Amino acid sequence: MENCAVGGRLPEKSLQDPVISEINWFINSIYQPAYLKYQKLSKLTRTISANSAILAFVFLSYFGLNTAFPKLNLFAIQTLHDGYDFNIAIVLGLPVFLVALIVCTRQKLNLAHLFLAIMLGPRYHPKLADRKERLLQTLPLLQVGLFLSLFLFCFTPQMVAVAGIINVIIFVGTYMVNRLFGYTSATTRNQIMIHNLKRLRREYEIASCDCGKFELERVQADAFASLFQLEKDNVARLDKEIMGDHYKVHDSAFNIIKGLRK
């Protein structure tokens, strides 16, 4: 008999074990890559959405204040500094942009690659896949940088109104893209599946410890049954989430259209 007491815990089974091999294949070939892929897209869309909400709040607040209290003359100076003094209206809004920049740190920004792309221009030739990923990761920072530049050097009523509307559109758009393509739900679903597979693997290691040949076959059969039941339940959940996300996006779109009509 094999001694199973090793350092206060049961030993792990060999990778050649059929159950362990199958579970590892599901984790490493299907669910872990899917989790990493959708996690990046989920974080990206949620970061852009959060930044858009913050920026829309800033710009529309200035537009609303100017409309409600025109005597404040918020847009008397259209830049941060007019050569004589700082524009207090702009200075008061800068902390909110700082919050948006902090939100950007949720992304892996790859600022070194962004700097090289700016400095080298056409001579910078990373792999296409790497270039696409790095560009996507820097989108939130580019978004905040663009609107911050407009805020600092083009501070007009027309600009804040247009910028506010654009950020509202981006907020709604990223929300709908996230829901329609299921980035966040896919991240959660794959993460839960990985957790369940690892738990099943450990349960099998415990149940099969010190088993005889015939008992081991029964334990393996039970483990395979549980494994494919997990897969079946995951597919059913996937179908349910896809239909639910589509219906929610369509309902949201129709509600927005109805609101605009009113």
CSV table of C-alpha atoms in Angstrom, one decimal:
chain,number,residue,atom,x,y,z
A,1,MET,CA,0.0,0.0,0.0
A,2,GLU,CA,1.1,3.5,-0.8
A,3,ASN,CA,1.7,5.8,2.2
A,4,CYS,CA,-0.6,8.8,1.6
A,5,ALA,CA,0.4,10.9,4.5
A,6,VAL,CA,3.0,13.3,3.1
A,7,GLY,CA,3.6,16.5,5.0
A,8,GLY,CA,0.2,16.7,6.4
A,9,ARG,CA,-1.6,16.3,3.0
A,10,LEU,CA,-2.3,13.8,0.4
A,11,PRO,CA,0.1,13.5,-2.5
A,12,GLU,CA,-1.0,14.6,-6.0
A,13,LYS,CA,-1.7,12.0,-8.6
A,14,SER,CA,0.5,11.4,-11.5
A,15,LEU,CA,-0.1,13.5,-14.6
A,16,GLN,CA,-0.4,10.2,-16.5
A,17,ASP,CA,-3.6,9.3,-14.6
A,18,PRO,CA,-6.5,9.3,-17.1
A,19,VAL,CA,-8.7,11.5,-14.9
A,20,ILE,CA,-6.0,14.0,-14.0
A,21,SER,CA,-4.9,14.1,-17.6
A,22,GLU,CA,-8.4,14.8,-18.8
A,23,ILE,CA,-9.1,17.5,-16.2
A,24,ASN,CA,-5.8,19.2,-16.9
A,25,TRP,CA,-6.6,19.2,-20.6
A,26,PHE,CA,-9.9,21.0,-19.9
A,27,ILE,CA,-8.2,23.5,-17.7
A,28,ASN,CA,-5.1,24.2,-19.8
A,29,SER,CA,-6.6,23.9,-23.3
A,30,ILE,CA,-10.0,25.4,-22.9
A,31,TYR,CA,-10.9,27.3,-19.8
A,32,GLN,CA,-7.6,28.9,-18.7
A,33,PRO,CA,-7.0,30.5,-22.2
A,34,ALA,CA,-10.6,31.6,-22.4
A,35,TYR,CA,-10.5,33.1,-18.9
A,36,LEU,CA,-7.3,35.1,-19.7
A,37,LYS,CA,-8.8,36.3,-23.0
A,38,TYR,CA,-12.1,37.5,-21.7
A,39,GLN,CA,-10.6,38.9,-18.5
A,40,LYS,CA,-8.5,41.3,-20.6
A,41,LEU,CA,-11.5,42.4,-22.7
A,42,SER,CA,-13.8,42.6,-19.6
A,43,LYS,CA,-11.3,44.8,-17.8
A,44,LEU,CA,-10.7,47.0,-20.8
A,45,THR,CA,-14.4,47.7,-21.5
A,46,ARG,CA,-15.2,48.3,-17.8
A,47,THR,CA,-12.2,50.6,-17.5
A,48,ILE,CA,-13.2,52.6,-20.6
A,49,SER,CA,-16.8,52.7,-19.3
A,50,ALA,CA,-15.8,53.9,-15.9
A,51,ASN,CA,-13.5,56.6,-17.4
A,52,SER,CA,-16.4,57.7,-19.8
A,53,ALA,CA,-18.7,58.1,-16.8
A,54,ILE,CA,-16.2,60.2,-15.0
A,55,LEU,CA,-15.4,62.4,-18.0
A,56,ALA,CA,-19.0,62.8,-18.9
A,57,PHE,CA,-19.7,63.9,-15.4
A,58,VAL,CA,-17.0,66.6,-15.6
A,59,PHE,CA,-17.9,68.0,-18.9
A,60,LEU,CA,-21.7,68.0,-18.5
A,61,SER,CA,-21.3,69.5,-15.0
A,62,TYR,CA,-19.5,72.5,-16.5
A,63,PHE,CA,-22.0,72.7,-19.3
A,64,GLY,CA,-24.9,72.6,-16.8
A,65,LEU,CA,-23.3,75.1,-14.5
A,66,ASN,CA,-22.7,77.5,-17.4
A,67,THR,CA,-26.3,77.1,-18.5
A,68,ALA,CA,-27.8,77.5,-15.0
A,69,PHE,CA,-25.5,80.3,-13.9
A,70,PRO,CA,-24.3,82.2,-16.9
A,71,LYS,CA,-23.0,85.0,-14.6
A,72,LEU,CA,-20.3,82.7,-13.4
A,73,ASN,CA,-18.6,83.3,-16.8
A,74,LEU,CA,-16.8,79.9,-16.6
A,75,PHE,CA,-15.5,80.1,-20.1
A,76,ALA,CA,-14.0,83.6,-19.9
A,77,ILE,CA,-10.5,82.0,-20.3
A,78,GLN,CA,-10.3,79.1,-22.7
A,79,THR,CA,-6.9,77.7,-21.6
A,80,LEU,CA,-5.3,76.6,-18.4
A,81,HIS,CA,-3.1,79.7,-18.3
A,82,ASP,CA,-3.8,82.9,-20.3
A,83,GLY,CA,-0.3,84.4,-19.7
A,84,TYR,CA,-1.3,86.2,-16.6
A,85,ASP,CA,-3.1,83.8,-14.3
A,86,PHE,CA,-4.4,80.2,-14.0
A,87,ASN,CA,-8.0,79.4,-15.0
A,88,ILE,CA,-9.6,78.5,-11.7
A,89,ALA,CA,-12.5,76.7,-13.4
A,90,ILE,CA,-10.1,74.3,-15.1
A,91,VAL,CA,-7.9,73.8,-12.0
A,92,LEU,CA,-10.9,72.8,-10.0
A,93,GLY,CA,-11.7,70.0,-12.5
A,94,LEU,CA,-8.2,68.5,-12.7
A,95,PRO,CA,-8.7,66.3,-9.6
A,96,VAL,CA,-11.4,64.4,-11.4
A,97,PHE,CA,-9.1,63.8,-14.3
A,98,LEU,CA,-6.6,62.4,-11.8
A,99,VAL,CA,-9.2,59.9,-10.6
A,100,ALA,CA,-9.7,58.9,-14.3
A,101,LEU,CA,-5.9,58.4,-14.6
A,102,ILE,CA,-5.9,56.3,-11.5
A,103,VAL,CA,-8.7,54.1,-13.0
A,104,CYS,CA,-6.4,53.6,-16.0
A,105,THR,CA,-3.9,51.9,-13.8
A,106,ARG,CA,-6.2,48.9,-13.8
A,107,GLN,CA,-4.8,48.1,-17.2
A,108,LYS,CA,-1.3,46.9,-18.0
A,109,LEU,CA,-0.3,50.1,-19.8
A,110,ASN,CA,3.0,49.1,-21.5
A,111,LEU,CA,4.1,52.7,-21.5
A,112,ALA,CA,7.5,51.8,-22.8
A,113,HIS,CA,6.1,50.3,-26.0
A,114,LEU,CA,3.8,53.4,-26.4
A,115,PHE,CA,6.9,55.6,-26.0
A,116,LEU,CA,8.8,53.6,-28.6
A,117,ALA,CA,5.9,53.7,-31.0
A,118,ILE,CA,5.7,57.5,-30.7
A,119,MET,CA,9.5,58.0,-31.0
A,120,LEU,CA,10.3,55.5,-33.7
A,121,GLY,CA,7.0,55.8,-35.7
A,122,PRO,CA,7.0,53.5,-38.8
A,123,ARG,CA,10.4,52.0,-37.8
A,124,TYR,CA,8.7,50.4,-34.7
A,125,HIS,CA,7.6,46.9,-35.9
A,126,PRO,CA,6.4,44.7,-33.0
A,127,LYS,CA,4.4,41.5,-33.9
A,128,LEU,CA,0.9,42.3,-35.1
A,129,ALA,CA,-0.7,40.4,-32.2
A,130,ASP,CA,1.4,42.2,-29.6
A,131,ARG,CA,0.8,45.6,-31.3
A,132,LYS,CA,-3.0,45.1,-31.2
A,133,GLU,CA,-2.9,44.0,-27.5
A,134,ARG,CA,-0.7,46.9,-26.5
A,135,LEU,CA,-2.9,49.4,-28.4
A,136,LEU,CA,-6.0,48.0,-26.7
A,137,GLN,CA,-4.4,48.2,-23.3
A,138,THR,CA,-3.5,51.9,-23.8
A,139,LEU,CA,-6.9,53.0,-25.0
A,140,PRO,CA,-8.2,54.1,-21.6
A,141,LEU,CA,-5.0,56.2,-21.1
A,142,LEU,CA,-5.3,57.7,-24.6
A,143,GLN,CA,-9.0,58.5,-23.9
A,144,VAL,CA,-8.2,60.4,-20.8
A,145,GLY,CA,-5.2,62.1,-22.3
A,146,LEU,CA,-7.2,63.3,-25.3
A,147,PHE,CA,-10.0,64.8,-23.3
A,148,LEU,CA,-7.7,66.2,-20.7
A,149,SER,CA,-5.9,68.1,-23.6
A,150,LEU,CA,-9.2,69.5,-24.8
A,151,PHE,CA,-10.1,70.5,-21.3
A,152,LEU,CA,-6.8,72.3,-20.8
A,153,PHE,CA,-6.4,74.0,-24.1
A,154,CYS,CA,-9.9,74.2,-25.7
A,155,PHE,CA,-12.2,75.1,-22.8
A,156,THR,CA,-15.3,76.3,-24.5
A,157,PRO,CA,-19.0,75.7,-24.0
A,158,GLN,CA,-19.2,73.9,-27.3
A,159,MET,CA,-16.3,71.6,-26.5
A,160,VAL,CA,-17.6,70.6,-23.1
A,161,ALA,CA,-21.0,69.8,-24.5
A,162,VAL,CA,-19.7,67.7,-27.3
A,163,ALA,CA,-17.1,66.0,-25.1
A,164,GLY,CA,-19.8,65.2,-22.5
A,165,ILE,CA,-22.1,63.7,-25.2
A,166,ILE,CA,-19.3,61.7,-26.7
A,167,ASN,CA,-18.4,60.2,-23.4
A,168,VAL,CA,-22.0,59.3,-22.7
A,169,ILE,CA,-22.1,57.5,-26.0
A,170,ILE,CA,-18.8,55.7,-25.2
A,171,PHE,CA,-20.2,54.7,-21.8
A,172,VAL,CA,-23.3,53.2,-23.3
A,173,GLY,CA,-21.4,51.7,-26.2
A,174,THR,CA,-18.8,49.9,-24.0
A,175,TYR,CA,-21.6,48.7,-21.7
A,176,MET,CA,-23.5,47.2,-24.6
A,177,VAL,CA,-20.4,45.7,-26.1
A,178,ASN,CA,-19.5,44.0,-22.8
A,179,ARG,CA,-23.0,42.6,-22.4
A,180,LEU,CA,-23.5,41.7,-26.0
A,181,PHE,CA,-20.3,39.8,-26.3
A,182,GLY,CA,-20.4,38.5,-22.7
A,183,TYR,CA,-16.9,39.6,-21.7
A,184,THR,CA,-17.6,39.8,-17.9
A,185,SER,CA,-20.0,36.9,-17.8
A,186,ALA,CA,-17.5,34.8,-19.7
A,187,THR,CA,-14.7,35.7,-17.4
A,188,THR,CA,-16.8,34.7,-14.4
A,189,ARG,CA,-18.0,31.6,-16.0
A,190,ASN,CA,-14.6,30.3,-17.0
A,191,GLN,CA,-13.1,31.3,-13.6
A,192,ILE,CA,-15.8,29.3,-11.8
A,193,MET,CA,-15.3,26.4,-14.2
A,194,ILE,CA,-11.5,26.4,-13.5
A,195,HIS,CA,-12.2,26.4,-9.7
A,196,ASN,CA,-14.7,23.5,-10.1
A,197,LEU,CA,-12.3,21.5,-12.2
A,198,LYS,CA,-9.5,22.0,-9.7
A,199,ARG,CA,-11.8,21.0,-6.8
A,200,LEU,CA,-12.9,17.9,-8.7
A,201,ARG,CA,-9.2,17.0,-9.4
A,202,ARG,CA,-8.4,17.2,-5.7
A,203,GLU,CA,-11.5,15.3,-4.7
A,204,TYR,CA,-10.5,12.5,-7.1
A,205,GLU,CA,-6.9,12.5,-5.6
A,206,ILE,CA,-8.4,12.1,-2.2
A,207,ALA,CA,-10.9,9.5,-3.1
A,208,SER,CA,-8.4,7.4,-5.1
A,209,CYS,CA,-5.7,7.5,-2.5
A,210,ASP,CA,-4.8,4.0,-1.4
A,211,CYS,CA,-7.5,2.4,-3.6
A,212,GLY,CA,-7.4,-1.1,-5.0
A,213,LYS,CA,-7.7,-1.8,-8.7
A,214,PHE,CA,-11.5,-2.3,-8.8
A,215,GLU,CA,-12.3,0.5,-6.4
A,216,LEU,CA,-10.0,2.8,-8.4
A,217,GLU,CA,-12.0,2.0,-11.6
A,218,ARG,CA,-15.2,3.0,-9.8
A,219,VAL,CA,-13.7,6.2,-8.5
A,220,GLN,CA,-12.5,7.1,-12.0
A,221,ALA,CA,-15.9,6.4,-13.5
A,222,ASP,CA,-17.5,8.7,-10.9
A,223,ALA,CA,-14.9,11.3,-11.5
A,224,PHE,CA,-15.5,11.2,-15.3
A,225,ALA,CA,-19.2,11.4,-14.8
A,226,SER,CA,-18.8,14.5,-12.6
A,227,LEU,CA,-16.4,16.0,-15.1
A,228,PHE,CA,-18.7,15.7,-18.0
A,229,GLN,CA,-21.7,16.8,-15.9
A,230,LEU,CA,-19.7,20.0,-15.1
A,231,GLU,CA,-19.1,20.5,-18.8
A,232,LYS,CA,-22.8,19.9,-19.6
A,233,ASP,CA,-23.9,22.4,-17.0
A,234,ASN,CA,-21.4,24.9,-18.2
A,235,VAL,CA,-22.7,24.7,-21.8
A,236,ALA,CA,-26.3,25.1,-20.5
A,237,ARG,CA,-25.2,28.2,-18.5
A,238,LEU,CA,-23.4,29.6,-21.6
A,239,ASP,CA,-26.6,29.3,-23.7
A,240,LYS,CA,-28.6,30.9,-21.0
A,241,GLU,CA,-26.2,33.8,-20.6
A,242,ILE,CA,-26.0,34.4,-24.3
A,243,MET,CA,-29.7,34.7,-24.7
A,244,GLY,CA,-30.0,36.8,-21.5
A,245,ASP,CA,-27.3,39.2,-22.6
A,246,HIS,CA,-28.8,39.7,-26.0
A,247,TYR,CA,-32.3,40.4,-24.6
A,248,LYS,CA,-30.9,42.8,-22.0
A,249,VAL,CA,-28.9,44.7,-24.7
A,250,HIS,CA,-31.9,44.9,-27.0
A,251,ASP,CA,-34.2,46.0,-24.2
A,252,SER,CA,-31.7,48.7,-23.2
A,253,ALA,CA,-31.4,50.0,-26.7
A,254,PHE,CA,-35.2,50.2,-27.1
A,255,ASN,CA,-35.5,52.0,-23.8
A,256,ILE,CA,-32.9,54.5,-24.9
A,257,ILE,CA,-34.8,55.1,-28.2
A,258,LYS,CA,-38.1,55.5,-26.3
A,259,GLY,CA,-36.5,58.0,-24.0
A,260,LEU,CA,-35.1,60.0,-26.9
A,261,ARG,CA,-38.5,60.1,-28.5
A,262,LYS,CA,-40.1,61.5,-25.3
